[in-house]
Tab-separated table of C-alpha atoms in Angstrom:
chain	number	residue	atom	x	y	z
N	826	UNK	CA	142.331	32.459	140.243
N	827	UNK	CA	143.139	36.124	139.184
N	828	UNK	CA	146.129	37.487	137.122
N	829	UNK	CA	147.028	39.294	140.647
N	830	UNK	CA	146.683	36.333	142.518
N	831	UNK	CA	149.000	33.879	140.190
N	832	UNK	CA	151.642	36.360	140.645
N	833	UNK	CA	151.528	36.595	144.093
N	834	UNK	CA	151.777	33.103	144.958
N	835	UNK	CA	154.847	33.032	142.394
N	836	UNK	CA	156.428	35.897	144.525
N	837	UNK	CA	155.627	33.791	147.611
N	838	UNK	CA	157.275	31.303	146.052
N	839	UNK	CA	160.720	32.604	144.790
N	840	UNK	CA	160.734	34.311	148.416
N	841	UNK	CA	160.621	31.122	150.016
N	842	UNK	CA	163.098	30.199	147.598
N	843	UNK	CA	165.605	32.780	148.444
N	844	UNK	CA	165.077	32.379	152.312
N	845	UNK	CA	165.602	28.603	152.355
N	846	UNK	CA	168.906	30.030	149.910
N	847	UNK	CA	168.185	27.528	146.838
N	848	UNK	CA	168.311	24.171	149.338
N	849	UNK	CA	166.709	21.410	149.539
N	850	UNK	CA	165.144	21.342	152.915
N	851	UNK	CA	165.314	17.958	153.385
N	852	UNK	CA	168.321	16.592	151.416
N	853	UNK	CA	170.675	19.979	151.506
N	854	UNK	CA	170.997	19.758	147.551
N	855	UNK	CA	169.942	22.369	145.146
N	856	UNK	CA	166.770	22.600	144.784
N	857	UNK	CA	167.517	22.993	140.931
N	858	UNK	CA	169.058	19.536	141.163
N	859	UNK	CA	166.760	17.958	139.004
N	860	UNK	CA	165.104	20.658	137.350
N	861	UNK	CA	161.720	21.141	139.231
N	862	UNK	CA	162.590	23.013	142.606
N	863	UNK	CA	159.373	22.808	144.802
N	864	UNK	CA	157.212	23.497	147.687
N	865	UNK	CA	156.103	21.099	150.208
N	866	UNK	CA	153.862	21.691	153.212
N	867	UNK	CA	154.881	20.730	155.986
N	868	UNK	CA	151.494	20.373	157.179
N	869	UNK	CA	149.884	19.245	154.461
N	870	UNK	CA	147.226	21.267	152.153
N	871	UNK	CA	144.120	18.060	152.397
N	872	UNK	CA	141.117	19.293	154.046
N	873	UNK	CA	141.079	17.780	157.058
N	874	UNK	CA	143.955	20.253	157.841
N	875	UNK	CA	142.699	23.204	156.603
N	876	UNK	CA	139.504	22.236	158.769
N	877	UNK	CA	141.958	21.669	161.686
N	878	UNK	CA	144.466	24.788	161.502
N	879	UNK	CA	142.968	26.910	158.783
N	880	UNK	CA	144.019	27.792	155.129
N	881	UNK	CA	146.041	30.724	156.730
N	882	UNK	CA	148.180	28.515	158.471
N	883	UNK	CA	148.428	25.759	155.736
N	884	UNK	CA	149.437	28.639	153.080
N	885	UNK	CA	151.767	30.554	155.459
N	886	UNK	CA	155.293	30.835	154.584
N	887	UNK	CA	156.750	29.560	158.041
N	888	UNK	CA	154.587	25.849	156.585
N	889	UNK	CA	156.590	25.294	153.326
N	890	UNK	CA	159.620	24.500	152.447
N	891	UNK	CA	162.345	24.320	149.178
N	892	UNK	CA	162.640	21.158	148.220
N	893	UNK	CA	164.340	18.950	145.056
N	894	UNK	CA	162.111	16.465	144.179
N	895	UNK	CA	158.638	14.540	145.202
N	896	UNK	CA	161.014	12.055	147.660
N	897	UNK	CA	161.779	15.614	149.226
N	898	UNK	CA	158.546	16.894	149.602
N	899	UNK	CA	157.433	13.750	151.138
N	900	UNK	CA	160.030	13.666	153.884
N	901	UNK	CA	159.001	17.500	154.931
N	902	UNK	CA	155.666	16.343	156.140
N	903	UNK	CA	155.066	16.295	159.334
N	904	UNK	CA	151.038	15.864	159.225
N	905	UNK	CA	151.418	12.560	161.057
N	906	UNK	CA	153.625	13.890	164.339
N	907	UNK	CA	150.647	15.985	165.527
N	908	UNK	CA	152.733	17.371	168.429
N	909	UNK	CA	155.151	18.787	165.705
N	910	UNK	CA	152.024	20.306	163.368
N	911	UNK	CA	150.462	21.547	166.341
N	912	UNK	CA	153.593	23.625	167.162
N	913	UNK	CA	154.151	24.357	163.924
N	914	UNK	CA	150.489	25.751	163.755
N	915	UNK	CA	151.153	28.164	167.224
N	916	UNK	CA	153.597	29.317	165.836
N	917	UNK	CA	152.208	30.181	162.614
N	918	UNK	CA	149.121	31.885	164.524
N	919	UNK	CA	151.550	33.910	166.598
N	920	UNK	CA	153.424	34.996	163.711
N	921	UNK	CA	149.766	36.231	161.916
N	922	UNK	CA	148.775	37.881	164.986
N	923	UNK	CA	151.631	40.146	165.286
């Protein structure tokens, strides 16, 4: 990974950050709560999904979410309700298109 792309997916990041306002996502705490704010997918980032949706979808910012802890991150995914990811994933692909 380049210089130029470590710094972009740390802008990514505090933008999520800022949208989602500093809450946990799943929880409503800060996500500073116990020190290690994070992102989760909601469609998770294992191959299978990146085969099924694409890595555009699975790295868009409309997939992840602030979250407080690994509990957190856990609860966001939604890789098992495949009528929820598959939504999520339209509407991700709509979003790109524009």
């Amino acid at each position: 990974m380049t210089e130029r792309q470590r710094f972009d997916m740390q802008e990514q990041r505090q933008e999520i950050f800022r949208r989602d306002e500093y809450t946990c996502q799943a929880c409503g705490e800060s996500i500073y709560r116990f020190g290690n704010p994070q992102l989760a997918h909601k469609i998770g980032q294992g191959a299978a999904n990146v085969k099924r949706y694409s890595k555009e979808v699975i790295h868009h910012p409309l997939n992840m979410a602030s979250v407080c802890s690994l509990r957190c991150n856990d609860a966001m995914n939604i890789g098992q309700k495949t009528k929820q990811a598959d939504a999520l994933a339209e509407k991700i692909k709509q979003e790109i298109g524009k």
